[in-house]
PDB file of C-alpha atoms and ligand atoms in Angstrom:
ATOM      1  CA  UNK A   1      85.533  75.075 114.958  1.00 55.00           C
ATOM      2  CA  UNK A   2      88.110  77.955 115.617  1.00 59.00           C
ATOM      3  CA  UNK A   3      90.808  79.665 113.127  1.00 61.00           C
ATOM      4  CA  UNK A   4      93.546  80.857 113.404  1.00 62.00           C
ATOM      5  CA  UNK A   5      93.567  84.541 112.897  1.00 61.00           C
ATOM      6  CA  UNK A   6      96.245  86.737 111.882  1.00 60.00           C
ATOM      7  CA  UNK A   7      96.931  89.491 114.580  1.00 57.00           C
ATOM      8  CA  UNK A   8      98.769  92.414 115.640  1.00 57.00           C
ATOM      9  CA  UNK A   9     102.100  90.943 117.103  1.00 52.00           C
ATOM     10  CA  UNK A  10     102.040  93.771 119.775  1.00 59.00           C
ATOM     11  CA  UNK A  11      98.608  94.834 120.153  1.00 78.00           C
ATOM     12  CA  UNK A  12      96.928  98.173 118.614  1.00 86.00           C
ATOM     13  CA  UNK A  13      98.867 100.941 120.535  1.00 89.00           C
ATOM     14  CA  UNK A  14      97.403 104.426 120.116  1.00 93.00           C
ATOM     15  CA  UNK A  15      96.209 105.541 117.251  1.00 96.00           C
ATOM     16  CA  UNK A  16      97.352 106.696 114.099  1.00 98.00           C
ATOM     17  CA  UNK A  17      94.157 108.819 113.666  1.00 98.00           C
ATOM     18  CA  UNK A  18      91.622 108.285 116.287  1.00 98.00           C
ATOM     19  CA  UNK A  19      87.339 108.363 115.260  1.00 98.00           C
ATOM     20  CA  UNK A  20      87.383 111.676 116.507  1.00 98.00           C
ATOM     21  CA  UNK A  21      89.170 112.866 114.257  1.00 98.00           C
ATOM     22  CA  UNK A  22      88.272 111.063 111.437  1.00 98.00           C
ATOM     23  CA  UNK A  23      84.518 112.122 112.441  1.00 98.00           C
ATOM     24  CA  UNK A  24      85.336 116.034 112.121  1.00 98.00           C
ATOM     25  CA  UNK A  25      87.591 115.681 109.077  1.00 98.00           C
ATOM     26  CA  UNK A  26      84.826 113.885 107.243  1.00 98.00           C
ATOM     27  CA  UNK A  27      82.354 116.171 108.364  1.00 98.00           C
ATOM     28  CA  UNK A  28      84.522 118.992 107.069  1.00 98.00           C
ATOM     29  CA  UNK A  29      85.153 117.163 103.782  1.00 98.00           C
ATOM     30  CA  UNK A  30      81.134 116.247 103.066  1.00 98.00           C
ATOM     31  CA  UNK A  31      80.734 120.819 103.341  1.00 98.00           C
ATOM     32  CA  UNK A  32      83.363 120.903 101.448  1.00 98.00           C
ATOM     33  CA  UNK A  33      82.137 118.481  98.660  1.00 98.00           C
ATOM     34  CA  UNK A  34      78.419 119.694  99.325  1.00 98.00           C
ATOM     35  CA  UNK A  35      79.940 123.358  98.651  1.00 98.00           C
ATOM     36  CA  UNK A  36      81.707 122.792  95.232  1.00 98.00           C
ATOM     37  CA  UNK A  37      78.881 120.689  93.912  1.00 98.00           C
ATOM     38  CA  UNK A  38      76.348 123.201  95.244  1.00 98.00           C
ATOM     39  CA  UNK A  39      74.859 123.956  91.776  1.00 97.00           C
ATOM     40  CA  UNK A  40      74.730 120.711  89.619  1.00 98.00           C
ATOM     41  CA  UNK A  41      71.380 119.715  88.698  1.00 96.00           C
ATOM     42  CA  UNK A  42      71.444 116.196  88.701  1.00 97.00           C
ATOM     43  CA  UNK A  43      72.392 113.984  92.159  1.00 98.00           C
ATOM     44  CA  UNK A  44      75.309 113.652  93.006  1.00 98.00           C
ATOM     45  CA  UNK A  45      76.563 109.986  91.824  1.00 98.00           C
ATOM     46  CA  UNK A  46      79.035 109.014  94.561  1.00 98.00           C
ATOM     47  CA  UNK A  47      80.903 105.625  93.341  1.00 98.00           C
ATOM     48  CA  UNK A  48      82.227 103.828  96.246  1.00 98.00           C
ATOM     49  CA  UNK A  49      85.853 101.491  95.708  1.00 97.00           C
ATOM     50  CA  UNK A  50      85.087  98.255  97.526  1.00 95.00           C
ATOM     51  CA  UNK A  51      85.398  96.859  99.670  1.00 96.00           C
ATOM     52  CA  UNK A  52      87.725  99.433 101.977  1.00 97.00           C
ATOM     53  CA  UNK A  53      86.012 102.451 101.124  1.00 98.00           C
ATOM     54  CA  UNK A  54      82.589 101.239 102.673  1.00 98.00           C
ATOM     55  CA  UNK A  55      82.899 102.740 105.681  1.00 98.00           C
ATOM     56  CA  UNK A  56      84.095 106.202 104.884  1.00 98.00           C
ATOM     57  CA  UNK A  57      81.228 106.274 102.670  1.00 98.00           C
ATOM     58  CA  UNK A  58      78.551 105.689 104.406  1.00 98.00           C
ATOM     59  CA  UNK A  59      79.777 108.404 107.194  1.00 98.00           C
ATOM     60  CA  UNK A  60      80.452 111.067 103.856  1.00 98.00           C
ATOM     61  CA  UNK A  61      77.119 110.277 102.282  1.00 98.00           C
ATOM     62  CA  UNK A  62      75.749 111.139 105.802  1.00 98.00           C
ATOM     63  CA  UNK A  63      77.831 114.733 105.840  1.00 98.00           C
ATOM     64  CA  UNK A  64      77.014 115.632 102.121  1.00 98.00           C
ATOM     65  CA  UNK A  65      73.669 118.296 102.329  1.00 98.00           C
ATOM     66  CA  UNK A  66      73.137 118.350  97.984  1.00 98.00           C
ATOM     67  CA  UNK A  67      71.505 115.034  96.675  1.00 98.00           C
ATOM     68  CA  UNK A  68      73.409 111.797  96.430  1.00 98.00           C
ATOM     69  CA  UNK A  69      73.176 108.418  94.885  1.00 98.00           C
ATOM     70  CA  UNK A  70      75.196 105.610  95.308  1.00 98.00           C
ATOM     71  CA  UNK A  71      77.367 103.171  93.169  1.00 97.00           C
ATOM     72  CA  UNK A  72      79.940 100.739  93.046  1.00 97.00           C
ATOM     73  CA  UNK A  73      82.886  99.765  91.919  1.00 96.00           C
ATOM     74  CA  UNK A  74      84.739  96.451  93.185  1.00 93.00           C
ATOM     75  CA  UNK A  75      88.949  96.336  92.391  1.00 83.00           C
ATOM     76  CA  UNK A  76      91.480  93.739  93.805  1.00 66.00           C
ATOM     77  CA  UNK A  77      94.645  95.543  93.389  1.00 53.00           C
ATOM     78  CA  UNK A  78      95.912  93.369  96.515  1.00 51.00           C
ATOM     79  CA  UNK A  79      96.079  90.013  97.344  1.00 53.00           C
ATOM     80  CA  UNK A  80      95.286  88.723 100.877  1.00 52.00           C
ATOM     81  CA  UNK A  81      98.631  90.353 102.357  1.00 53.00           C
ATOM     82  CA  UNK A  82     100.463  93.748 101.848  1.00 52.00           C
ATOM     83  CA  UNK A  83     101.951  93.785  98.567  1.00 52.00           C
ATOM     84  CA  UNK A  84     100.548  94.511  95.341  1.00 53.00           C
ATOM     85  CA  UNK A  85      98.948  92.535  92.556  1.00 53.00           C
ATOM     86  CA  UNK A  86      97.275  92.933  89.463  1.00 60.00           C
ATOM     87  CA  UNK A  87      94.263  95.004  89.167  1.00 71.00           C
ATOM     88  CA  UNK A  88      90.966  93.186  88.299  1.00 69.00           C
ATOM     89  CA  UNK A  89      87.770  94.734  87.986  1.00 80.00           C
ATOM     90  CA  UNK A  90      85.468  92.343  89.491  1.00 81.00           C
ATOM     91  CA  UNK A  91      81.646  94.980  89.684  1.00 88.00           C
ATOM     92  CA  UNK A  92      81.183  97.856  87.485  1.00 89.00           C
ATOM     93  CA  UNK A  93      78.678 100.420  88.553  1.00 91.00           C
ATOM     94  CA  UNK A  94      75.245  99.435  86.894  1.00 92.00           C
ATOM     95  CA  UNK A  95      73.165 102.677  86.461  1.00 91.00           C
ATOM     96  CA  UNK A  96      73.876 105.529  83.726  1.00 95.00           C
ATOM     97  CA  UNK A  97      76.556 107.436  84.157  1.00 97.00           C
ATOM     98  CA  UNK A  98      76.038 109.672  81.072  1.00 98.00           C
ATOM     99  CA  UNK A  99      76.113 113.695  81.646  1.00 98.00           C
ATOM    100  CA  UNK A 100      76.473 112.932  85.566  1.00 98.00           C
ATOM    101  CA  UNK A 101      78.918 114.548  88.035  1.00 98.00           C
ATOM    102  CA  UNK A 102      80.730 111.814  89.902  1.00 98.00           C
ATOM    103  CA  UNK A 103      82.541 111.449  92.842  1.00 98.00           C
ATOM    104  CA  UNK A 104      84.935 108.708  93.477  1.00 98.00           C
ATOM    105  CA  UNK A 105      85.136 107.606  96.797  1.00 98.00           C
ATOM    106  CA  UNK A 106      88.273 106.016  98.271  1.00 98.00           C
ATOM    107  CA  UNK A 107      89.879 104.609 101.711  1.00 98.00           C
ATOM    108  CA  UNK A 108      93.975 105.162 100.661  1.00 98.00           C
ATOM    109  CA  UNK A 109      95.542 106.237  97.711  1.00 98.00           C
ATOM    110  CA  UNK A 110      99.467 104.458  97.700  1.00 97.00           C
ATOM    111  CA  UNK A 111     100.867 103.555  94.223  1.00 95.00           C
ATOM    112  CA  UNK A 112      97.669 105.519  92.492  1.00 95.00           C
ATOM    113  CA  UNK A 113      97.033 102.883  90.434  1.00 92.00           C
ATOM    114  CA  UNK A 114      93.696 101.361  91.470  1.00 92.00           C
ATOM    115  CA  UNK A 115      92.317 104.421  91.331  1.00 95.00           C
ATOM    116  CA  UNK A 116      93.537 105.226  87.721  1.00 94.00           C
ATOM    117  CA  UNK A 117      92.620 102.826  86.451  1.00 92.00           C
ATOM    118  CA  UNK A 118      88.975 103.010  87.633  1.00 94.00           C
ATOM    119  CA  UNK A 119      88.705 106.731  86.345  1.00 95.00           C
ATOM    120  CA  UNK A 120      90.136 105.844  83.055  1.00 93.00           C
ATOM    121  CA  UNK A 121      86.944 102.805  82.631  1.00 92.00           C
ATOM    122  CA  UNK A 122      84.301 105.839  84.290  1.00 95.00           C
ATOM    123  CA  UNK A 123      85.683 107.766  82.026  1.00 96.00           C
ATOM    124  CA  UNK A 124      84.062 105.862  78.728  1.00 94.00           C
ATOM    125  CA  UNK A 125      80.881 106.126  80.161  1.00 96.00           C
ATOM    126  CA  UNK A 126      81.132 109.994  79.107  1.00 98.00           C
ATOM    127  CA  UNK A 127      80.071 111.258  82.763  1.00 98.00           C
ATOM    128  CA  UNK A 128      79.767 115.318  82.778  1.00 98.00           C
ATOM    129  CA  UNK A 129      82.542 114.786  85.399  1.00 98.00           C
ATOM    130  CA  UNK A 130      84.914 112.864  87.846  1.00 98.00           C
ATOM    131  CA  UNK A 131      86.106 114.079  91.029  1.00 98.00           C
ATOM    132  CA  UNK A 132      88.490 111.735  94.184  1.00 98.00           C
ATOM    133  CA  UNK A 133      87.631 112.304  97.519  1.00 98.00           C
ATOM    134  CA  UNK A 134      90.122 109.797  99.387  1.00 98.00           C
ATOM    135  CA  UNK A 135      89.943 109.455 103.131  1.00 98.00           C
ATOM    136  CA  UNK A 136      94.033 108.973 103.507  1.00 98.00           C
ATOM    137  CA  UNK A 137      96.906 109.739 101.090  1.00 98.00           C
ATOM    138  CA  UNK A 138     100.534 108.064 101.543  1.00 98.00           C
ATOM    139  CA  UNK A 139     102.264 109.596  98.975  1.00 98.00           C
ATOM    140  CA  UNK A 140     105.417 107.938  99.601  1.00 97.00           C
ATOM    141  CA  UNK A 141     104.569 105.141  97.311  1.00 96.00           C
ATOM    142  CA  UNK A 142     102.879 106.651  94.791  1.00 97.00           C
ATOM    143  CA  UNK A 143     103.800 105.358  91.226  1.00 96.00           C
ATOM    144  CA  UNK A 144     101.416 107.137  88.773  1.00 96.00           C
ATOM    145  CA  UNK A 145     100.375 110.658  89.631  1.00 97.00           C
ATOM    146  CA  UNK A 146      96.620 111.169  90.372  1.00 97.00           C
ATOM    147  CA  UNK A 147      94.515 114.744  91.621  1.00 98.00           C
ATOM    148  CA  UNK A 148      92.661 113.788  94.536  1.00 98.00           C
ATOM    149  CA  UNK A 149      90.206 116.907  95.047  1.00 98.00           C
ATOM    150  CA  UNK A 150      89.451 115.878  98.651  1.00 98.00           C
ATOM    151  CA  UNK A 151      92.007 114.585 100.793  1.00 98.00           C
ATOM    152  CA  UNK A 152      91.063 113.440 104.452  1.00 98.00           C
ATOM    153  CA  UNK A 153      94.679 112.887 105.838  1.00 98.00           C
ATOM    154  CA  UNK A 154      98.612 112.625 104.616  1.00 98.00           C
ATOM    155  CA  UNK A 155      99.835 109.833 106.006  1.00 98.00           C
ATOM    156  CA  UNK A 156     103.745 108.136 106.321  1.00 97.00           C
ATOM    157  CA  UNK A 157     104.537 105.354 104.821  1.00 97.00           C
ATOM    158  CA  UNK A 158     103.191 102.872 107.020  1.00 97.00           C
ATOM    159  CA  UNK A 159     100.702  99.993 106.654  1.00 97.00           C
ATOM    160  CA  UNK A 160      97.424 100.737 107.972  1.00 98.00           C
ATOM    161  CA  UNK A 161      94.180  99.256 109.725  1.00 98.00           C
ATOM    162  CA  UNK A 162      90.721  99.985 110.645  1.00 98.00           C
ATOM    163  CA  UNK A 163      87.895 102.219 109.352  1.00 98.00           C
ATOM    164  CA  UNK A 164      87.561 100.490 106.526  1.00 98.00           C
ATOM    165  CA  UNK A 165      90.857  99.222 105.905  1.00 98.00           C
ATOM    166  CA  UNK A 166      91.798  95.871 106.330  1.00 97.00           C
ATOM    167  CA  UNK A 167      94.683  93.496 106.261  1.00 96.00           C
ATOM    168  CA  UNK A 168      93.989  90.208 105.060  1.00 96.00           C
ATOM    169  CA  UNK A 169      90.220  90.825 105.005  1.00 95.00           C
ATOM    170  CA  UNK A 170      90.075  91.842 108.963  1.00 96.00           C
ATOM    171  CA  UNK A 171      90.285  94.888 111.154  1.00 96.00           C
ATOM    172  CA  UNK A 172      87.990  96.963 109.432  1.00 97.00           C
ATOM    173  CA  UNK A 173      85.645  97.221 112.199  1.00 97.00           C
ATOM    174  CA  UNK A 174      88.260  99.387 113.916  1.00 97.00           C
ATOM    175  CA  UNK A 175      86.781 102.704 114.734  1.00 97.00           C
ATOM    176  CA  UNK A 176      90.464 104.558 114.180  1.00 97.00           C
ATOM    177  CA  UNK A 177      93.282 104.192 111.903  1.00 98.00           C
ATOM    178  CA  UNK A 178      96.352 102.074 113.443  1.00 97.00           C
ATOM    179  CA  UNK A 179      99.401 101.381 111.937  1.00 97.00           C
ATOM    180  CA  UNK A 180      99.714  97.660 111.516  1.00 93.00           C
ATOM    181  CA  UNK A 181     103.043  95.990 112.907  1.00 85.00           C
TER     182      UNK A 181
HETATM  183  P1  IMP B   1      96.996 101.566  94.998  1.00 51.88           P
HETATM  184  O1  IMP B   1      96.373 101.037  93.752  1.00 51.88           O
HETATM  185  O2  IMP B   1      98.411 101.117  95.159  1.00 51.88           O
HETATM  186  O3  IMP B   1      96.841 103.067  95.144  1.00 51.88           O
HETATM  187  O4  IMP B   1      96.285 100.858  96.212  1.00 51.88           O
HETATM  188  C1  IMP B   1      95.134 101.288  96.762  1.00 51.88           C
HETATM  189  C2  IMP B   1      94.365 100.132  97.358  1.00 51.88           C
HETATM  190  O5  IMP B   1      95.200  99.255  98.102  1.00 51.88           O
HETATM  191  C3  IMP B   1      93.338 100.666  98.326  1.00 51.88           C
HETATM  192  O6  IMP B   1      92.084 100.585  97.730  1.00 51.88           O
HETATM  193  C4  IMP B   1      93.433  99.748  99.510  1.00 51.88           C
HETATM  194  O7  IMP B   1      92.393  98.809  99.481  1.00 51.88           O
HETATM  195  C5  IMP B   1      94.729  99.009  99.387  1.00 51.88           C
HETATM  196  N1  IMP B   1      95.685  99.516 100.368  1.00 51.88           N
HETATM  197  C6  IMP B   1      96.778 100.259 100.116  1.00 51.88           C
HETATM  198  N2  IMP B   1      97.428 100.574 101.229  1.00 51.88           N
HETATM  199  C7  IMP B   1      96.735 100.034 102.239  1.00 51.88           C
HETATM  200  C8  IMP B   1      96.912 100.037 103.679  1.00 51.88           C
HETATM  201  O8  IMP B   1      97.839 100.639 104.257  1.00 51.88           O
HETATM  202  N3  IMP B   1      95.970  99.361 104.384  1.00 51.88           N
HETATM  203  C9  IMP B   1      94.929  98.714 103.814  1.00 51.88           C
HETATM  204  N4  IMP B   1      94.718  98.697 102.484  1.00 51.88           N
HETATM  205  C10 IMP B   1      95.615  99.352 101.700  1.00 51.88           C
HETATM  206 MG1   MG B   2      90.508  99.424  98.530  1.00 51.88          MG
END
């Protein structure tokens, strides 16, 4: 049986960000990370947001030279299209995160508040600290401030795709970044 699927109405076009791109800038970002955590003395606990910051992830655990483990968290701040919800907390990470350095890991930061309010439930679990590393940034929406410490790109206000990213649960397998429309 075939479904329907939701798609572009006039294709792709070029790029936002093209893998290229995103491949040096993460490669740059996991020296960058690897550099400020250089001395810690436990693994680095990296705690991934699901599902859209999977693939980022697994290409910044891959540029990171220090120790890293791997956790995470699950939010649905969205609902199957493009505008916002409520935030439910639907996997918590399951190891100790007592006295550890951690490193939150996300695809797109837009009204901040996914991501605040995962740092403010890590935070109870007294780790030594918490760090963001997110891939893009639209700050154009933002509604609650938040530090990100590693920033991959700025973007515009635009809806994106790919990398990670989905709309409506698809495009993720996109090796760039395209603006959806
Ligand atoms: P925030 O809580 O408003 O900062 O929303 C962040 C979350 O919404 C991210 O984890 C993404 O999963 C999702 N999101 C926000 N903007 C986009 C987008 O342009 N494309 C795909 N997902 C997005
Ligand atoms: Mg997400």
């Amino acid at each position: 049986m075939t479904r329907a699927q939701p798609r572009p109405k006039r294709g792709l076009g070029r790029a936002l960000i093209s893998s290229e791109r995103i491949a040096r800038r993460v490669r740059e970002m996991g020296e960058e990370i690897s550099e400020v955590y250089r001395d810690i003395d436990t693994p680095l606990v990296l705690v991934v947001i699901l599902k859209g910051a999977t693939v980022f992830a697994a290409d910044l655990l891959r540029s990171l030279t220090i120790p890293a483990e791997l956790e995470f968290v699950r939010a649905a701040s969205y609902g199957s299209g493009t505008s916002p919800g409520k935030l439910k907390l639907a996997h918590m990470v399951e190891g100790s995160m007592v006295g550890r350095h951690v490193l939150l890991i996300e695809d797109i930061i837009d009204s901040g508040r996914t991501v605040n309010a995962i740092a403010d439930r890590l935070r109870k679990l007294k780790p030594a600290s918490i760090r963001l590393a997110a891939l893009l940034d639209r700050p154009a929406r933002r509604e609650v401030e938040v530090k990100i410490d590693f920033t991959g790109f700025v973007i515009p206000d635009k809806f994106v795709i790919g990398y990670g990213l989905d709309y409506a649960g698809l495009y993720r397998e996109l090796p760039g970044i395209y603006v959806l429309q």
